[in-house]
Coordinates of C-alpha atoms in Angstrom, one line a residue:
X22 CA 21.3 -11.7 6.1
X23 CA 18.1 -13.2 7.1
X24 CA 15.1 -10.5 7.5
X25 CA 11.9 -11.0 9.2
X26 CA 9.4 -8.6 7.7
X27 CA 5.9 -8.0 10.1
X28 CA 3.0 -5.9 8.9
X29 CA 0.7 -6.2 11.9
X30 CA -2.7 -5.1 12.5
X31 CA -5.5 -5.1 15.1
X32 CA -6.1 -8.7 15.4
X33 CA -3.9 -9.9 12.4
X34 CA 0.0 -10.2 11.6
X35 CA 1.9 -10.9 8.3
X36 CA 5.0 -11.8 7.8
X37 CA 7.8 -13.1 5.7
X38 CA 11.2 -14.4 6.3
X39 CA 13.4 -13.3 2.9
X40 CA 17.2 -13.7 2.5
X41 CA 18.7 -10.3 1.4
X42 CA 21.6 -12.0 -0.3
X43 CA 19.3 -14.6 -2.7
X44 CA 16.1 -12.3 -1.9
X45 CA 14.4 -15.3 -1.6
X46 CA 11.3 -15.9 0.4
X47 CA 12.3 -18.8 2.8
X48 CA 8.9 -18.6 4.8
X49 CA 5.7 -16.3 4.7
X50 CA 2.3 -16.7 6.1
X51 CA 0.0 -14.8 8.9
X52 CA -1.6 -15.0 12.2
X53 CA -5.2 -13.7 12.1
X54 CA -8.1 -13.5 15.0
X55 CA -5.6 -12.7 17.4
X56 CA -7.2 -11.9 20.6
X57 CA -10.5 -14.0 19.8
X58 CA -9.2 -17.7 19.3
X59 CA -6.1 -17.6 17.2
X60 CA -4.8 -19.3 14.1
X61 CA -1.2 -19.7 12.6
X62 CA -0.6 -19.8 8.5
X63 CA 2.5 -21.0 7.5
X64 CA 4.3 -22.0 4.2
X65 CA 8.2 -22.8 4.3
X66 CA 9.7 -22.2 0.8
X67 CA 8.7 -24.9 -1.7
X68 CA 6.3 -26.3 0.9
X69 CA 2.9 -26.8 1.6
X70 CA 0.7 -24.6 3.7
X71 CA -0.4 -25.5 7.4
X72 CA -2.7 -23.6 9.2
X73 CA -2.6 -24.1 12.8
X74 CA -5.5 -23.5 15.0
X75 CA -4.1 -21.9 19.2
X76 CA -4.6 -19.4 21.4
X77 CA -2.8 -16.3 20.7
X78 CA -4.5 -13.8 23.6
X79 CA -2.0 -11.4 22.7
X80 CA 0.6 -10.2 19.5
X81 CA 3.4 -11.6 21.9
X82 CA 1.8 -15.3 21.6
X83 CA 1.4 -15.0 17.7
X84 CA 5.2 -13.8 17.5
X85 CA 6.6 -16.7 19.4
X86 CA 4.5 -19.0 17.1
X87 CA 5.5 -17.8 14.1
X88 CA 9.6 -18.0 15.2
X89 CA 8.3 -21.5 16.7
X90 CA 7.2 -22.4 13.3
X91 CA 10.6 -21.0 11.3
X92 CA 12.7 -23.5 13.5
X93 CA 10.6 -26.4 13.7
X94 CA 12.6 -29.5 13.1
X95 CA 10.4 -30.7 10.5
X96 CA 9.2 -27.9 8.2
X97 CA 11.3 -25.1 9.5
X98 CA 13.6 -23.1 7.5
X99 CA 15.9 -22.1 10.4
X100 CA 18.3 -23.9 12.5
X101 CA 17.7 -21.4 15.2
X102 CA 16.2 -17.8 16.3
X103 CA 20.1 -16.2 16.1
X104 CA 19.7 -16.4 12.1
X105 CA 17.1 -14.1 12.2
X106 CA 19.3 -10.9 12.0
X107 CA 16.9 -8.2 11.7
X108 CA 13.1 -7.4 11.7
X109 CA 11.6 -4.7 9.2
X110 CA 8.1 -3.4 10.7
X111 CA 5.5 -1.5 7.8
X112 CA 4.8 1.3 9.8
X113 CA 1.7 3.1 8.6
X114 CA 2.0 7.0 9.4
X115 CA 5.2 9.1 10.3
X116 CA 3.8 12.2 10.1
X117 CA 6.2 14.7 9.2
X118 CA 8.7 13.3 11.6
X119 CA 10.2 10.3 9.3
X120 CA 10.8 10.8 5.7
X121 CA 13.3 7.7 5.9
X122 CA 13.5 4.5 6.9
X123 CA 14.3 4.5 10.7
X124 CA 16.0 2.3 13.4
X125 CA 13.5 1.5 16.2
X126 CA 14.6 2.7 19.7
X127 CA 12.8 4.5 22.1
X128 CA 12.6 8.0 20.8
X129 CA 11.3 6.6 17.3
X130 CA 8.1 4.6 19.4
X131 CA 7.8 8.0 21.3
X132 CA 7.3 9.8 17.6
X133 CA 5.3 7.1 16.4
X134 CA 2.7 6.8 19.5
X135 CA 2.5 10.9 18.8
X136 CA 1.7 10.3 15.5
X137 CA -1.1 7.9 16.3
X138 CA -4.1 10.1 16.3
X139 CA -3.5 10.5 12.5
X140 CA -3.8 6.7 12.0
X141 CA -5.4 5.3 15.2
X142 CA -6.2 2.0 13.8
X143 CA -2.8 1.6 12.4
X144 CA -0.1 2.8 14.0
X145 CA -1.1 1.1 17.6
X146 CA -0.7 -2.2 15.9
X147 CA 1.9 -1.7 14.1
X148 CA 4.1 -0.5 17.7
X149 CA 2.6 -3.9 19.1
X150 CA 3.9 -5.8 16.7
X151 CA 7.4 -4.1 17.4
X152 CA 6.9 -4.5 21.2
X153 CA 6.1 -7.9 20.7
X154 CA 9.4 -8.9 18.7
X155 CA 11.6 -6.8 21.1
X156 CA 10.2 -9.1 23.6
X157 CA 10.6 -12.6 21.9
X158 CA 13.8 -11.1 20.1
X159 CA 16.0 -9.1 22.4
X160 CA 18.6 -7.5 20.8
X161 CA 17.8 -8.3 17.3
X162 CA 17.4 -4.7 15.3
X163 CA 14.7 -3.6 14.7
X164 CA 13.5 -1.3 11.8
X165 CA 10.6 1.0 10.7
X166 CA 9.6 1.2 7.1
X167 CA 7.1 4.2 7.0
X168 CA 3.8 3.9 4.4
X169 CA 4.2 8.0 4.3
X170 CA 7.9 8.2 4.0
X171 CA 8.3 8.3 0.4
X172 CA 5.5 11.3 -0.2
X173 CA 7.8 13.3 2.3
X174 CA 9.5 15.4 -0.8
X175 CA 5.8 16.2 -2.2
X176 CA 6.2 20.3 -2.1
X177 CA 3.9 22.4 0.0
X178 CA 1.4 22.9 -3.0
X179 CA 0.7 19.6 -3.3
X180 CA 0.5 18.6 0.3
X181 CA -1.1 21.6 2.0
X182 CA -5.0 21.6 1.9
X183 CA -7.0 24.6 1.4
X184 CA -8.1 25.4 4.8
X185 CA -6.5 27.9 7.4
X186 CA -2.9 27.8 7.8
X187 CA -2.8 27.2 11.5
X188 CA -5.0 23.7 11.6
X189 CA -1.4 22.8 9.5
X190 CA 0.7 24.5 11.9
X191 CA -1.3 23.3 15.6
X192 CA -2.3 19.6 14.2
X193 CA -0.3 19.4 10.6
X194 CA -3.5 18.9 8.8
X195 CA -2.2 18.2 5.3
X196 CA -1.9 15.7 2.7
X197 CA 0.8 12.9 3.8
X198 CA -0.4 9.9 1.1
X199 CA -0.2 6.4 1.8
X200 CA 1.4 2.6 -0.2
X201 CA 4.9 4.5 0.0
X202 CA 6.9 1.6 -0.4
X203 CA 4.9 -0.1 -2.8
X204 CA 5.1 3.1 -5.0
X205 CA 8.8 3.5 -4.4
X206 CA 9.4 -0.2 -5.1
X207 CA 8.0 0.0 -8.8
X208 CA 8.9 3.0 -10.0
X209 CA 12.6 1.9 -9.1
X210 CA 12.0 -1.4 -10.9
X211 CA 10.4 0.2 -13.8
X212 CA 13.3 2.3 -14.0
X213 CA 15.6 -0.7 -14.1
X214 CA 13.6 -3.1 -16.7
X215 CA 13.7 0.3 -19.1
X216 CA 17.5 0.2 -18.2
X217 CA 17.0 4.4 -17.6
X218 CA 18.5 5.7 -14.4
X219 CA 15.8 6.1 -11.7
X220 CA 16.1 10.0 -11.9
X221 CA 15.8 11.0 -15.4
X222 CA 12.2 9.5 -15.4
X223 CA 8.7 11.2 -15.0
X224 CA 6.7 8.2 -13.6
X225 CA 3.0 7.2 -12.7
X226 CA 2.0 4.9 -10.8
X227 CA -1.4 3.2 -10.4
X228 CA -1.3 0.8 -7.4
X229 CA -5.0 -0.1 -8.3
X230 CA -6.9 -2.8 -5.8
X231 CA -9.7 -2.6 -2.9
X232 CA -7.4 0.3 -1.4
X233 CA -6.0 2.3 -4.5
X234 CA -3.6 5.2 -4.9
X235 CA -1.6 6.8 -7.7
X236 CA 1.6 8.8 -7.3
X237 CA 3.7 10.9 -9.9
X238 CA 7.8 10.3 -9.4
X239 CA 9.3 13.1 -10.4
X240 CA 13.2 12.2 -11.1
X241 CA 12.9 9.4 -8.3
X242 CA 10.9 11.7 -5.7
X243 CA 7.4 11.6 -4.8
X244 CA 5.8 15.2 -5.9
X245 CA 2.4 14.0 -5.7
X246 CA -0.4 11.3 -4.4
X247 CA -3.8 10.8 -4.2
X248 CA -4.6 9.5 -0.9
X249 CA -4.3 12.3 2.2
X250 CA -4.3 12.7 5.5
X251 CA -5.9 9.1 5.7
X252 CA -6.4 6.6 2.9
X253 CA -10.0 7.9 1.7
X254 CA -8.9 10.7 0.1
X255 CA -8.8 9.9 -3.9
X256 CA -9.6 7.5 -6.1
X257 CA -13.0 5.6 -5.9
X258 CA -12.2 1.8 -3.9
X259 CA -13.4 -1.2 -3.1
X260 CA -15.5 0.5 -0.1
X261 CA -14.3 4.2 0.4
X262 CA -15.6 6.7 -1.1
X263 CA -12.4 8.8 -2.0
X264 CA -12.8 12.7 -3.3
X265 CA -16.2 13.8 -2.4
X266 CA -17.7 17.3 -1.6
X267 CA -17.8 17.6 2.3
X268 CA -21.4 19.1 1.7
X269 CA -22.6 16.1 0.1
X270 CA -22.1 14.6 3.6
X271 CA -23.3 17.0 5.5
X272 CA -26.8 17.1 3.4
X273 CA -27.4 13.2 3.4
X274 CA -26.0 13.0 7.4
X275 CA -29.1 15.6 8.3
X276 CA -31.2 13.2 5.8
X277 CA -30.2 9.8 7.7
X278 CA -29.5 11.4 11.2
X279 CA -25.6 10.6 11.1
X280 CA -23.3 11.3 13.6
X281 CA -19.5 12.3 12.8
X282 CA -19.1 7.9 12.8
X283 CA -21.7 6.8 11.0
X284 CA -20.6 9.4 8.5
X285 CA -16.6 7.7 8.4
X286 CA -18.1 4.4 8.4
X287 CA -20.9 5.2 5.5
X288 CA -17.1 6.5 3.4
X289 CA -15.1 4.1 4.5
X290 CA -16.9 0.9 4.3
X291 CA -19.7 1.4 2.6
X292 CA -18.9 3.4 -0.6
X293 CA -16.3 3.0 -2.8
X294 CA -17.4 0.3 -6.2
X295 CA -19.3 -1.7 -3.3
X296 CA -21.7 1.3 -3.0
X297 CA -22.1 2.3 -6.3
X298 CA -22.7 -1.7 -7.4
X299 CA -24.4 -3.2 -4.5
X300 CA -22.7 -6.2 -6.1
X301 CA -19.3 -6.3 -4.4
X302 CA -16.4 -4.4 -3.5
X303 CA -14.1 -7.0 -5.5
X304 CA -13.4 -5.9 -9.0
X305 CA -14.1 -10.0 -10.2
X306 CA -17.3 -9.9 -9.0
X307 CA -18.3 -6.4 -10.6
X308 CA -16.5 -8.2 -14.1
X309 CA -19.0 -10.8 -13.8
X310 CA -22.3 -9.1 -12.6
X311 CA -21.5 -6.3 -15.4
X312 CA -21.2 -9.1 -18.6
X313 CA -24.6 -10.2 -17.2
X314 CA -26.1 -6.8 -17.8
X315 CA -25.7 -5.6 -14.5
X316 CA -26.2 -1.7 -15.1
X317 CA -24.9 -0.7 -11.7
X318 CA -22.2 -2.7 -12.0
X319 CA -21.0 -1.3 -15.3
X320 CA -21.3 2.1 -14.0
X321 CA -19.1 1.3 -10.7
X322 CA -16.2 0.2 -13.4
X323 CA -16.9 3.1 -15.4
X324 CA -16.5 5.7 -12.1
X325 CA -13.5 3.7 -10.7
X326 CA -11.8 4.3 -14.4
X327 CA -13.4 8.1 -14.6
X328 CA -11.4 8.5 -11.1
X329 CA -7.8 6.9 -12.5
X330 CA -8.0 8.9 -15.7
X331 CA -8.4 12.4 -13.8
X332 CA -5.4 11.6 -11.7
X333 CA -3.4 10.8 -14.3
X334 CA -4.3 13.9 -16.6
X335 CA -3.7 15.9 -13.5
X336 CA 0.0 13.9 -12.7
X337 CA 1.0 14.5 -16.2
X338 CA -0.3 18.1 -16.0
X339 CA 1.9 19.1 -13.0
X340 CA 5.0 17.4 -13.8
X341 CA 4.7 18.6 -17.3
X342 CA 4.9 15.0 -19.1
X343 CA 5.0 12.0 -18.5
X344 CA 7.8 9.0 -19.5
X345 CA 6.3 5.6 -17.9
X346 CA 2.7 4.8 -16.3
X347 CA 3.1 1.5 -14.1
X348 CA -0.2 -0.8 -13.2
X349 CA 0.2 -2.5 -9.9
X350 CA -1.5 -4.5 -7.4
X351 CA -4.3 -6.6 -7.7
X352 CA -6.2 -4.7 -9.8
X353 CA -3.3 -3.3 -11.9
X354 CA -1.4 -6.3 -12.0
X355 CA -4.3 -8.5 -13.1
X356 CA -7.0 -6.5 -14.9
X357 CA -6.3 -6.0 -18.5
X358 CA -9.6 -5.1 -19.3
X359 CA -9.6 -2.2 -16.7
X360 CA -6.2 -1.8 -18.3
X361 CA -7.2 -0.8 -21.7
X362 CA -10.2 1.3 -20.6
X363 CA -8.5 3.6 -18.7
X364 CA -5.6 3.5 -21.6
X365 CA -8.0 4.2 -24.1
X366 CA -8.6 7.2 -23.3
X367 CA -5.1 8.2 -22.7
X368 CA -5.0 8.7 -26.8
X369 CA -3.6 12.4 -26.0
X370 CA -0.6 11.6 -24.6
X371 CA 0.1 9.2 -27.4
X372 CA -0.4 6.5 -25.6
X373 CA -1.0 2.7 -27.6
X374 CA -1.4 -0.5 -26.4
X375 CA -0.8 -3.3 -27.5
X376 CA -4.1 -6.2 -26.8
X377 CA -1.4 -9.1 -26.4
X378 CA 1.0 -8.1 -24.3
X379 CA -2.4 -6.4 -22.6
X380 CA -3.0 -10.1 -21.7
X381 CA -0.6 -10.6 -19.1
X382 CA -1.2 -10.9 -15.4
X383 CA 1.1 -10.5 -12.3
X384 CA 4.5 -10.5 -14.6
X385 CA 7.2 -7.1 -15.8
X386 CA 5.2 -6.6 -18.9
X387 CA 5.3 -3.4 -21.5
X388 CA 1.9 -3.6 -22.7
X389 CA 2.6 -0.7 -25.1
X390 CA 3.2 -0.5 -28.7
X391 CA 6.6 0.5 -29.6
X392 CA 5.7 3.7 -31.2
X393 CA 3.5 4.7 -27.9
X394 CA 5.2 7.9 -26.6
X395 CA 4.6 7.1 -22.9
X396 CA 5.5 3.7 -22.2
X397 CA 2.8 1.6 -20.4
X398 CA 4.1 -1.3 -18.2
X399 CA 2.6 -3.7 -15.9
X400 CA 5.3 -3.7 -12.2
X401 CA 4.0 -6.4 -9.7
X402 CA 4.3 -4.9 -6.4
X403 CA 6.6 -6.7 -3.9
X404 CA 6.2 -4.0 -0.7
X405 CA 7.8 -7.2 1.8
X406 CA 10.7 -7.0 -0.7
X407 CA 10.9 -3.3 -0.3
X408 CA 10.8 -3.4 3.2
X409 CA 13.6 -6.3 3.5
X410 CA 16.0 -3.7 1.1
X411 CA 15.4 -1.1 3.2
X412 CA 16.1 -2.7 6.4
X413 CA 19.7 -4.0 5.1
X414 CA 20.1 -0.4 4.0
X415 CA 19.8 1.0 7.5
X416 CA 21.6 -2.0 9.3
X417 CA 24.2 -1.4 6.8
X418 CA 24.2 2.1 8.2
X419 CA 24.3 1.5 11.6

């Protein structure tokens, strides 16, 4: 089965074509400034890159580019459009109404649009992006992969907020957590490179880049995650702020004369490491400013770590132990230095590590010593793969 995966935004859209049989990638690339002039990335398996410079006024355009691209004659990795047998859509928020994986149809775009004013700068995108391959692709199933799907088992005490009952029960104000399938994806694999079934395992993971998250997997469920009802909540990022006192806000928006947006805009985009540093929000350029003596920049690392450790401590805390931490994404995957300081002072739990295998970047890796107590691994996130899986799941279904 051949699976087009989408993840489309405002003006952008991803997307990979992956066999489920081989799980190979055939194609992958994006279309970005959609709606301003328009321009088409695209990289058959074992091939170059083109990039393609058209108009694409609308998500519809980019879509028919990107199929026009997969069966082009000369670079194309499709004889034609009917091997295409399914489309997987990341979906950002489902609210409380999808704790799966879900066919598309009518009903689920109804729940989705009602779900929008919890994402509004997601989930709009996301339904054109399904729109715009029902059009191109009629009759080819479609399929939702929810970001918030996998946090659906977290309990009530760690998804309810401490505020009155009844914004929960009029506009479910509560904690819903966000990188789903990226968390579900490595957790699973770390449970399969250990060769331990997936639900005898305490696991946290620490999908660390510009956006960052961590999530404890209790026995293969989600009890826990750091991000809430949007992705600021948490840890510190590349630009948002995460946990802060609402107070704080409150104090500097009187100072500055802030309204309600210039406050979510100060959080969102100007916080975070990039804030703290007034270097960068990318963790290579803090690296580099901070072994040139850059104070500021050795104290954003220092918070971003200080943020990591506390969710961890709490994680272990609630589950009572831990069995496997997984790095992931950019960040986790590539960062050994960040690594070892947050695992240095993870000494409590018994926790070693072991500076070689420390070394690696973007590859399955235990990074801790055989005698560490909690084992320490490095998962590469593959959230397209994820997506693709669970997509043949529910066709499979059907």
């Amino acid at each position: 089965m051949n699976v087009l995966v989408i993840n489309c935004g405002s003006s952008s859209l991803k997307y990979q074509v992956i066999n489920s049989d081989t799980e190979e990638v055939l194609a992958k690339g994006l279309c970005e400034r959609i709606g301003i002039d328009g321009r088409l990335v695209y990289q058959p398996k074992g091939g170059e890159k083109e990039m393609t410079d058209a108009a694409m006024p609308t998500h519809t355009e980019a879509v028919r580019m990107v199929l026009d691209a997969l069966v082009n004659p000369k670079t194309g990795v499709l004889k034609s459009l009917n091997e295409i047998d399914a489309v997987g859509h990341r979906i950002v928020h489902g609210g409380e109404a999808f704790a799966e994986t879900t066919l598309i149809d009518e009903k689920v775009i109804a729940a989705v649009e009602e779900c929008s004013d919890l994402a509004p700068l997601h989930n709009p995108a996301n339904l054109i992006g399904v729109r715009a391959c029902q059009e191109v692709l009629p009759g080819v199933p479609m399929v939702g992969v929810f970001d918030t799907a996998f946090h659906q088992t977290m309990p009530k005490e760690a998804y309810l907020y401490g505020i009155p009952y009844e914004y929960y029960e009029k506009y479910k104000v509560r904690k819903y957590g966000f990188h789903g399938t990226s968390h579900s994806y490595v957790s699973k694999k770390a449970a399969e490179i250990l060769g331990k079934p997936y639900d005898s395992l305490k696991t946290i993971v620490c999908h660390l880049g510009n956006g960052a998250s961590i999530c404890a997997v209790d026995k293969g469920k989600s009890v826990d995650t750091s991000m809430g009802l949007s992705p600021l909540e948490g840890l510190v990022m590349g630009t948002r702020s995460g946990d802060i006192d609402p107070s704080a806000m409150e104090f500097i928006a009187k100072k500055e004369n802030l309204d309600m947006a210039g406050i979510l805009n100060v959080l969102n985009k100007e916080s975070g490491v990039y804030g703290l540093s007034g270097v960068s929000s990318d963790f290579r350029d803090l690296e580099k400013a901070a072994f040139s003596g850059n104070e500021r920049a050795m104290t954003a690392r220092k918070v971003f770590v200080h943020s990591v450790l506390k969710y961890i401590g709490g994680y272990a805390a609630s589950m009572n132990g831990v069995d496997v931490i997984c790095f992931t994404a950019g960040l986790g995957e590539n960062d050994g230095l960040i690594r070892q300081m947050i695992c240095d002072n993870l000494e409590y739990l018994g926790i070693h590590i072991d500076g070689e295998a420390n070394k690696v970047r973007g590859e399955d890796k235990i990074i801790s010593t055989p005698d560490s107590k909690v084992t320490v691994m490095v998962v590469p996130t593959n959230e397209e793969l994820a997506i693709c899986r669970e997509t043949v799941e529910i066709i499979g279904k059907k």
